[in-house]
Amino acid sequence: MTALARPRPIMGVYEKPFWEAVQQRELRLQRCRNCDHVWYPPGPVCPSCLSDDWRWDRMSGRGRVIAWTVFHRQYFRELPVPYLVVSVALEEGPLLIANILGVEPAAMRLDMAVHVEFEPARSADGDWLIYQWAPD
Amino acid sequence: MPNSLRLAALADSVAVVGVGDTDYAVDYQRARDKQVDKDAYGYAALAFKRALADAGVACSDIDGLIAGPTLAGERLGEVLGIDPRWSAQGDAVNAIMQAAIAIHSGFAECIALVYGNNQRSKGTQYGGPRADGGERYLAYVYYAPWGMTSQGALYALMTQRYMALHGLKSENLGEIAMAQRRFAKMNDNAIMRAPLTTAEYLAGRFICEPLRLFDYCLVNDGGVAMIMTTAERARRMAKTPVLVSGVGRSDINSGATSLQPRLIDFYHTGHRQTAAQVFDMAGVGPGDIDLVQIYDSFSVHVLFALEGFGYCPVGEAGQFIANGAIGPGGRLPINTSGGHLSEAYMQGWNHQVEIVRQLRREAGARQVEGARHAQYISDVAGKVASVIYKREGS
């Protein structure tokens, strides 16, 4: 698969392990060892109990469609329109945003079952992997 | 928890006594023609002078100054020659709340609230690699790798889910833009005054589907200023005071970047908490409100606010707004100046000016007959806030 040009993600202290896992084709989120809460985006403490005793837990990668939009206006030079952006609720709870592979806008449905896949991406400083949704 | 006894003491104790705005339609054309002769402070200064004249007070009477979010407080004070005893910075609704609190508690007696924005001529971006607001709201910039950017796209996601859940159709959504355009037609200062039909609304290009061009606010240059003082002093002034009767606020931050409160709740938790406070403090309910101004960077703000503030049950806003119900002569007039969609995008500030004009009965052809109570609602990024204003003597 050819890598598509994309803007790089914001890469703070807590995003770094998240994206390193994605490069290993794994979706990992922080899970609290104290209260079992799972959250996104990554952050310093569990937003549910403030514990900093958490681990990077591998997610099922399965979820259901919550909402979508089709971009008709181009905002990024490297991303031609139209394209779909989809919010998915993971089985573990958090909502994550990605594009969806191989689905036309007219076929989008609320609660549609999807799973995560990894797609090559390209930026000025090199190639990387991004996560995307794909229909089950 | 909010203390209702203390809030009751604040109710009706502070008034808006002066409003000023700039020539939105004229300046919109000037910006398009590259003939702009003002920056943000230039618009702010003009609006401020007009507000002083409207209130009948001198610049030397101003002892408190609140700068809008696009202005630097020091430079604003320098430009206007004001060395206040109290100052703050805030968006429209927070500026009003801060002014009410400061006047009520005695920090200042006569406060100027001043906003100016040259977003059109300056080329402010609300999406893409240089999207405005990303330093305050992470969701505005976090999803760039997937091309997810702009506040409009966030509202498009909400709208798509709402349509799938409640069966709202595009024609129905268009009622909001059309109703506000009918009001704008009766406002000489509104930027968009040409009639808008359903066919024209539907022919508008998609920006982020399902939102079309006319669901998006304008981007224009302008300024707004307000003068606020104690209710006692206001009663000695020439024009009918417009009292701040109730204020409410509820910030939804949990899950904000993941979009959970936006997409799952449509911010209704924040709406309900704010509604309970503002209606209780003002001693009125939705049935007492004669007109509503809703922060409408996108048309759909109106739907979610109507449901969350108890004007109609969840899922029924589409029916509520049908058949011109929120337009001129409708059962609940909303955004009676044309709002952000058709008058001007002054980030909630022009909505306050319109409320003051309506409650003073100065709104000309678009005057809502016998208006006594008006409500302002904003819920930008889930920071829900509301003010209920009352015409003095009502």
JSON list of N, CA and C in Angstrom, two decimals, chain B residues 314-364:
[
{"chain": "B", "resi": 314, "resn": "VAL", "atom": "N", "xyz": [-36.10, 16.45, 24.25]},
{"chain": "B", "resi": 314, "resn": "VAL", "atom": "CA", "xyz": [-34.95, 15.98, 23.46]},
{"chain": "B", "resi": 314, "resn": "VAL", "atom": "C", "xyz": [-35.46, 15.20, 22.24]},
{"chain": "B", "resi": 315, "resn": "GLY", "atom": "N", "xyz": [-34.92, 15.55, 21.10]},
{"chain": "B", "resi": 315, "resn": "GLY", "atom": "CA", "xyz": [-35.30, 14.87, 19.86]},
{"chain": "B", "resi": 315, "resn": "GLY", "atom": "C", "xyz": [-36.41, 15.58, 19.10]},
{"chain": "B", "resi": 316, "resn": "GLU", "atom": "N", "xyz": [-36.99, 16.62, 19.72]},
{"chain": "B", "resi": 316, "resn": "GLU", "atom": "CA", "xyz": [-38.14, 17.28, 19.08]},
{"chain": "B", "resi": 316, "resn": "GLU", "atom": "C", "xyz": [-37.86, 18.70, 18.60]},
{"chain": "B", "resi": 317, "resn": "ALA", "atom": "N", "xyz": [-36.61, 19.11, 18.63]},
{"chain": "B", "resi": 317, "resn": "ALA", "atom": "CA", "xyz": [-36.31, 20.48, 18.20]},
{"chain": "B", "resi": 317, "resn": "ALA", "atom": "C", "xyz": [-36.64, 20.70, 16.73]},
{"chain": "B", "resi": 318, "resn": "GLY", "atom": "N", "xyz": [-36.51, 19.65, 15.93]},
{"chain": "B", "resi": 318, "resn": "GLY", "atom": "CA", "xyz": [-36.84, 19.76, 14.51]},
{"chain": "B", "resi": 318, "resn": "GLY", "atom": "C", "xyz": [-38.30, 20.15, 14.30]},
{"chain": "B", "resi": 319, "resn": "GLN", "atom": "N", "xyz": [-39.19, 19.52, 15.06]},
{"chain": "B", "resi": 319, "resn": "GLN", "atom": "CA", "xyz": [-40.61, 19.89, 14.98]},
{"chain": "B", "resi": 319, "resn": "GLN", "atom": "C", "xyz": [-40.82, 21.30, 15.55]},
{"chain": "B", "resi": 320, "resn": "PHE", "atom": "N", "xyz": [-40.10, 21.61, 16.64]},
{"chain": "B", "resi": 320, "resn": "PHE", "atom": "CA", "xyz": [-40.28, 22.91, 17.32]},
{"chain": "B", "resi": 320, "resn": "PHE", "atom": "C", "xyz": [-39.99, 24.08, 16.38]},
{"chain": "B", "resi": 321, "resn": "ILE", "atom": "N", "xyz": [-38.92, 23.94, 15.58]},
{"chain": "B", "resi": 321, "resn": "ILE", "atom": "CA", "xyz": [-38.52, 25.07, 14.73]},
{"chain": "B", "resi": 321, "resn": "ILE", "atom": "C", "xyz": [-39.27, 25.12, 13.40]},
{"chain": "B", "resi": 322, "resn": "ALA", "atom": "N", "xyz": [-40.08, 24.10, 13.11]},
{"chain": "B", "resi": 322, "resn": "ALA", "atom": "CA", "xyz": [-40.73, 24.01, 11.80]},
{"chain": "B", "resi": 322, "resn": "ALA", "atom": "C", "xyz": [-41.73, 25.15, 11.60]},
{"chain": "B", "resi": 323, "resn": "ASN", "atom": "N", "xyz": [-42.04, 25.44, 10.36]},
{"chain": "B", "resi": 323, "resn": "ASN", "atom": "CA", "xyz": [-43.08, 26.40, 9.98]},
{"chain": "B", "resi": 323, "resn": "ASN", "atom": "C", "xyz": [-42.86, 27.81, 10.53]},
{"chain": "B", "resi": 324, "resn": "GLY", "atom": "N", "xyz": [-41.60, 28.22, 10.57]},
{"chain": "B", "resi": 324, "resn": "GLY", "atom": "CA", "xyz": [-41.32, 29.60, 10.94]},
{"chain": "B", "resi": 324, "resn": "GLY", "atom": "C", "xyz": [-41.49, 29.92, 12.41]},
{"chain": "B", "resi": 325, "resn": "ALA", "atom": "N", "xyz": [-41.51, 28.91, 13.27]},
{"chain": "B", "resi": 325, "resn": "ALA", "atom": "CA", "xyz": [-41.79, 29.14, 14.70]},
{"chain": "B", "resi": 325, "resn": "ALA", "atom": "C", "xyz": [-40.73, 29.98, 15.39]},
{"chain": "B", "resi": 326, "resn": "ILE", "atom": "N", "xyz": [-39.51, 30.02, 14.86]},
{"chain": "B", "resi": 326, "resn": "ILE", "atom": "CA", "xyz": [-38.45, 30.80, 15.53]},
{"chain": "B", "resi": 326, "resn": "ILE", "atom": "C", "xyz": [-38.13, 32.08, 14.75]},
{"chain": "B", "resi": 327, "resn": "GLY", "atom": "N", "xyz": [-38.90, 32.34, 13.71]},
{"chain": "B", "resi": 327, "resn": "GLY", "atom": "CA", "xyz": [-38.67, 33.54, 12.90]},
{"chain": "B", "resi": 327, "resn": "GLY", "atom": "C", "xyz": [-39.57, 34.69, 13.31]},
{"chain": "B", "resi": 328, "resn": "PRO", "atom": "N", "xyz": [-39.62, 35.76, 12.51]},
{"chain": "B", "resi": 328, "resn": "PRO", "atom": "CA", "xyz": [-40.46, 36.91, 12.82]},
{"chain": "B", "resi": 328, "resn": "PRO", "atom": "C", "xyz": [-41.93, 36.48, 12.99]},
{"chain": "B", "resi": 329, "resn": "GLY", "atom": "N", "xyz": [-42.54, 36.91, 14.10]},
{"chain": "B", "resi": 329, "resn": "GLY", "atom": "CA", "xyz": [-43.93, 36.56, 14.35]},
{"chain": "B", "resi": 329, "resn": "GLY", "atom": "C", "xyz": [-44.14, 35.15, 14.87]},
{"chain": "B", "resi": 330, "resn": "GLY", "atom": "N", "xyz": [-43.05, 34.39, 15.02]},
{"chain": "B", "resi": 330, "resn": "GLY", "atom": "CA", "xyz": [-43.18, 33.01, 15.49]},
{"chain": "B", "resi": 330, "resn": "GLY", "atom": "C", "xyz": [-43.39, 32.94, 16.99]},
{"chain": "B", "resi": 331, "resn": "ARG", "atom": "N", "xyz": [-43.62, 31.70, 17.49]},
{"chain": "B", "resi": 331, "resn": "ARG", "atom": "CA", "xyz": [-43.94, 31.57, 18.91]},
{"chain": "B", "resi": 331, "resn": "ARG", "atom": "C", "xyz": [-42.73, 31.81, 19.82]},
{"chain": "B", "resi": 332, "resn": "LEU", "atom": "N", "xyz": [-41.50, 31.57, 19.30]},
{"chain": "B", "resi": 332, "resn": "LEU", "atom": "CA", "xyz": [-40.30, 31.88, 20.08]},
{"chain": "B", "resi": 332, "resn": "LEU", "atom": "C", "xyz": [-39.22, 32.46, 19.15]},
{"chain": "B", "resi": 333, "resn": "PRO", "atom": "N", "xyz": [-39.22, 33.79, 18.99]},
{"chain": "B", "resi": 333, "resn": "PRO", "atom": "CA", "xyz": [-38.23, 34.41, 18.10]},
{"chain": "B", "resi": 333, "resn": "PRO", "atom": "C", "xyz": [-36.80, 34.16, 18.61]},
{"chain": "B", "resi": 334, "resn": "ILE", "atom": "N", "xyz": [-35.95, 33.70, 17.71]},
{"chain": "B", "resi": 334, "resn": "ILE", "atom": "CA", "xyz": [-34.56, 33.39, 18.08]},
{"chain": "B", "resi": 334, "resn": "ILE", "atom": "C", "xyz": [-33.60, 34.14, 17.16]},
{"chain": "B", "resi": 335, "resn": "ASN", "atom": "N", "xyz": [-32.56, 34.72, 17.76]},
{"chain": "B", "resi": 335, "resn": "ASN", "atom": "CA", "xyz": [-31.52, 35.44, 17.02]},
{"chain": "B", "resi": 335, "resn": "ASN", "atom": "C", "xyz": [-32.14, 36.49, 16.09]},
{"chain": "B", "resi": 336, "resn": "THR", "atom": "N", "xyz": [-32.81, 37.43, 16.74]},
{"chain": "B", "resi": 336, "resn": "THR", "atom": "CA", "xyz": [-33.68, 38.38, 16.06]},
{"chain": "B", "resi": 336, "resn": "THR", "atom": "C", "xyz": [-32.95, 39.47, 15.26]},
{"chain": "B", "resi": 337, "resn": "SER", "atom": "N", "xyz": [-31.61, 39.53, 15.39]},
{"chain": "B", "resi": 337, "resn": "SER", "atom": "CA", "xyz": [-30.86, 40.48, 14.56]},
{"chain": "B", "resi": 337, "resn": "SER", "atom": "C", "xyz": [-30.38, 39.80, 13.27]},
{"chain": "B", "resi": 338, "resn": "GLY", "atom": "N", "xyz": [-30.54, 38.47, 13.24]},
{"chain": "B", "resi": 338, "resn": "GLY", "atom": "CA", "xyz": [-29.95, 37.68, 12.17]},
{"chain": "B", "resi": 338, "resn": "GLY", "atom": "C", "xyz": [-28.84, 36.78, 12.70]},
{"chain": "B", "resi": 339, "resn": "GLY", "atom": "N", "xyz": [-28.37, 37.11, 13.90]},
{"chain": "B", "resi": 339, "resn": "GLY", "atom": "CA", "xyz": [-27.38, 36.25, 14.58]},
{"chain": "B", "resi": 339, "resn": "GLY", "atom": "C", "xyz": [-26.05, 36.20, 13.86]},
{"chain": "B", "resi": 340, "resn": "HIS", "atom": "N", "xyz": [-25.27, 35.20, 14.23]},
{"chain": "B", "resi": 340, "resn": "HIS", "atom": "CA", "xyz": [-23.96, 35.02, 13.61]},
{"chain": "B", "resi": 340, "resn": "HIS", "atom": "C", "xyz": [-24.09, 34.57, 12.15]},
{"chain": "B", "resi": 341, "resn": "LEU", "atom": "N", "xyz": [-25.22, 33.95, 11.83]},
{"chain": "B", "resi": 341, "resn": "LEU", "atom": "CA", "xyz": [-25.40, 33.43, 10.47]},
{"chain": "B", "resi": 341, "resn": "LEU", "atom": "C", "xyz": [-25.64, 34.56, 9.47]},
{"chain": "B", "resi": 342, "resn": "SER", "atom": "N", "xyz": [-26.39, 35.59, 9.89]},
{"chain": "B", "resi": 342, "resn": "SER", "atom": "CA", "xyz": [-26.81, 36.61, 8.91]},
{"chain": "B", "resi": 342, "resn": "SER", "atom": "C", "xyz": [-26.49, 38.05, 9.31]},
{"chain": "B", "resi": 343, "resn": "GLU", "atom": "N", "xyz": [-26.41, 38.36, 10.63]},
{"chain": "B", "resi": 343, "resn": "GLU", "atom": "CA", "xyz": [-26.06, 39.74, 10.98]},
{"chain": "B", "resi": 343, "resn": "GLU", "atom": "C", "xyz": [-24.54, 39.92, 10.95]},
{"chain": "B", "resi": 344, "resn": "ALA", "atom": "N", "xyz": [-23.85, 39.26, 11.88]},
{"chain": "B", "resi": 344, "resn": "ALA", "atom": "CA", "xyz": [-22.40, 39.40, 12.00]},
{"chain": "B", "resi": 344, "resn": "ALA", "atom": "C", "xyz": [-21.90, 38.35, 12.98]},
{"chain": "B", "resi": 345, "resn": "TYR", "atom": "N", "xyz": [-20.67, 37.92, 12.80]},
{"chain": "B", "resi": 345, "resn": "TYR", "atom": "CA", "xyz": [-20.05, 37.00, 13.75]},
{"chain": "B", "resi": 345, "resn": "TYR", "atom": "C", "xyz": [-19.19, 37.80, 14.71]},
{"chain": "B", "resi": 346, "resn": "MET", "atom": "N", "xyz": [-19.84, 38.25, 15.78]},
{"chain": "B", "resi": 346, "resn": "MET", "atom": "CA", "xyz": [-19.14, 39.01, 16.82]},
{"chain": "B", "resi": 346, "resn": "MET", "atom": "C", "xyz": [-19.06, 38.15, 18.08]},
{"chain": "B", "resi": 347, "resn": "GLN", "atom": "N", "xyz": [-18.94, 36.86, 17.91]},
{"chain": "B", "resi": 347, "resn": "GLN", "atom": "CA", "xyz": [-18.67, 35.89, 18.99]},
{"chain": "B", "resi": 347, "resn": "GLN", "atom": "C", "xyz": [-19.51, 36.12, 20.23]},
{"chain": "B", "resi": 348, "resn": "GLY", "atom": "N", "xyz": [-20.82, 36.26, 20.00]},
{"chain": "B", "resi": 348, "resn": "GLY", "atom": "CA", "xyz": [-21.77, 36.38, 21.10]},
{"chain": "B", "resi": 348, "resn": "GLY", "atom": "C", "xyz": [-22.01, 37.81, 21.56]},
{"chain": "B", "resi": 349, "resn": "TRP", "atom": "N", "xyz": [-21.15, 38.73, 21.17]},
{"chain": "B", "resi": 349, "resn": "TRP", "atom": "CA", "xyz": [-21.30, 40.12, 21.65]},
{"chain": "B", "resi": 349, "resn": "TRP", "atom": "C", "xyz": [-22.47, 40.81, 20.99]},
{"chain": "B", "resi": 350, "resn": "ASN", "atom": "N", "xyz": [-22.67, 40.58, 19.69]},
{"chain": "B", "resi": 350, "resn": "ASN", "atom": "CA", "xyz": [-23.80, 41.25, 19.03]},
{"chain": "B", "resi": 350, "resn": "ASN", "atom": "C", "xyz": [-25.14, 40.74, 19.55]},
{"chain": "B", "resi": 351, "resn": "HIS", "atom": "N", "xyz": [-25.17, 39.52, 20.09]},
{"chain": "B", "resi": 351, "resn": "HIS", "atom": "CA", "xyz": [-26.42, 39.01, 20.66]},
{"chain": "B", "resi": 351, "resn": "HIS", "atom": "C", "xyz": [-26.87, 39.83, 21.87]},
{"chain": "B", "resi": 352, "resn": "GLN", "atom": "N", "xyz": [-25.89, 40.30, 22.66]},
{"chain": "B", "resi": 352, "resn": "GLN", "atom": "CA", "xyz": [-26.24, 41.11, 23.85]},
{"chain": "B", "resi": 352, "resn": "GLN", "atom": "C", "xyz": [-26.82, 42.46, 23.41]},
{"chain": "B", "resi": 353, "resn": "VAL", "atom": "N", "xyz": [-26.20, 43.04, 22.40]},
{"chain": "B", "resi": 353, "resn": "VAL", "atom": "CA", "xyz": [-26.69, 44.33, 21.89]},
{"chain": "B", "resi": 353, "resn": "VAL", "atom": "C", "xyz": [-28.14, 44.19, 21.41]},
{"chain": "B", "resi": 354, "resn": "GLU", "atom": "N", "xyz": [-28.41, 43.11, 20.70]},
{"chain": "B", "resi": 354, "resn": "GLU", "atom": "CA", "xyz": [-29.76, 42.90, 20.19]},
{"chain": "B", "resi": 354, "resn": "GLU", "atom": "C", "xyz": [-30.77, 42.74, 21.33]},
{"chain": "B", "resi": 355, "resn": "ILE", "atom": "N", "xyz": [-30.37, 42.03, 22.37]},
{"chain": "B", "resi": 355, "resn": "ILE", "atom": "CA", "xyz": [-31.28, 41.88, 23.52]},
{"chain": "B", "resi": 355, "resn": "ILE", "atom": "C", "xyz": [-31.60, 43.24, 24.12]},
{"chain": "B", "resi": 356, "resn": "VAL", "atom": "N", "xyz": [-30.57, 44.07, 24.30]},
{"chain": "B", "resi": 356, "resn": "VAL", "atom": "CA", "xyz": [-30.80, 45.39, 24.89]},
{"chain": "B", "resi": 356, "resn": "VAL", "atom": "C", "xyz": [-31.75, 46.21, 24.00]},
{"chain": "B", "resi": 357, "resn": "ARG", "atom": "N", "xyz": [-31.53, 46.17, 22.70]},
{"chain": "B", "resi": 357, "resn": "ARG", "atom": "CA", "xyz": [-32.41, 46.94, 21.80]},
{"chain": "B", "resi": 357, "resn": "ARG", "atom": "C", "xyz": [-33.85, 46.41, 21.84]},
{"chain": "B", "resi": 358, "resn": "GLN", "atom": "N", "xyz": [-33.98, 45.07, 21.90]},
{"chain": "B", "resi": 358, "resn": "GLN", "atom": "CA", "xyz": [-35.33, 44.49, 21.95]},
{"chain": "B", "resi": 358, "resn": "GLN", "atom": "C", "xyz": [-36.03, 44.87, 23.25]},
{"chain": "B", "resi": 359, "resn": "LEU", "atom": "N", "xyz": [-35.33, 44.78, 24.36]},
{"chain": "B", "resi": 359, "resn": "LEU", "atom": "CA", "xyz": [-35.99, 45.04, 25.65]},
{"chain": "B", "resi": 359, "resn": "LEU", "atom": "C", "xyz": [-36.24, 46.54, 25.86]},
{"chain": "B", "resi": 360, "resn": "ARG", "atom": "N", "xyz": [-35.47, 47.37, 25.17]},
{"chain": "B", "resi": 360, "resn": "ARG", "atom": "CA", "xyz": [-35.77, 48.82, 25.20]},
{"chain": "B", "resi": 360, "resn": "ARG", "atom": "C", "xyz": [-36.83, 49.18, 24.17]},
{"chain": "B", "resi": 361, "resn": "ARG", "atom": "N", "xyz": [-37.21, 48.20, 23.35]},
{"chain": "B", "resi": 361, "resn": "ARG", "atom": "CA", "xyz": [-38.21, 48.40, 22.26]},
{"chain": "B", "resi": 361, "resn": "ARG", "atom": "C", "xyz": [-37.67, 49.36, 21.21]},
{"chain": "B", "resi": 362, "resn": "GLU", "atom": "N", "xyz": [-36.38, 49.19, 20.91]},
{"chain": "B", "resi": 362, "resn": "GLU", "atom": "CA", "xyz": [-35.71, 50.03, 19.89]},
{"chain": "B", "resi": 362, "resn": "GLU", "atom": "C", "xyz": [-35.40, 49.25, 18.62]},
{"chain": "B", "resi": 363, "resn": "ALA", "atom": "N", "xyz": [-36.00, 48.06, 18.45]},
{"chain": "B", "resi": 363, "resn": "ALA", "atom": "CA", "xyz": [-35.55, 47.17, 17.38]},
{"chain": "B", "resi": 363, "resn": "ALA", "atom": "C", "xyz": [-36.26, 47.37, 16.04]},
{"chain": "B", "resi": 364, "resn": "GLY", "atom": "N", "xyz": [-37.06, 48.43, 15.95]},
{"chain": "B", "resi": 364, "resn": "GLY", "atom": "CA", "xyz": [-37.66, 48.80, 14.67]},
{"chain": "B", "resi": 364, "resn": "GLY", "atom": "C", "xyz": [-38.55, 47.71, 14.10]}
]
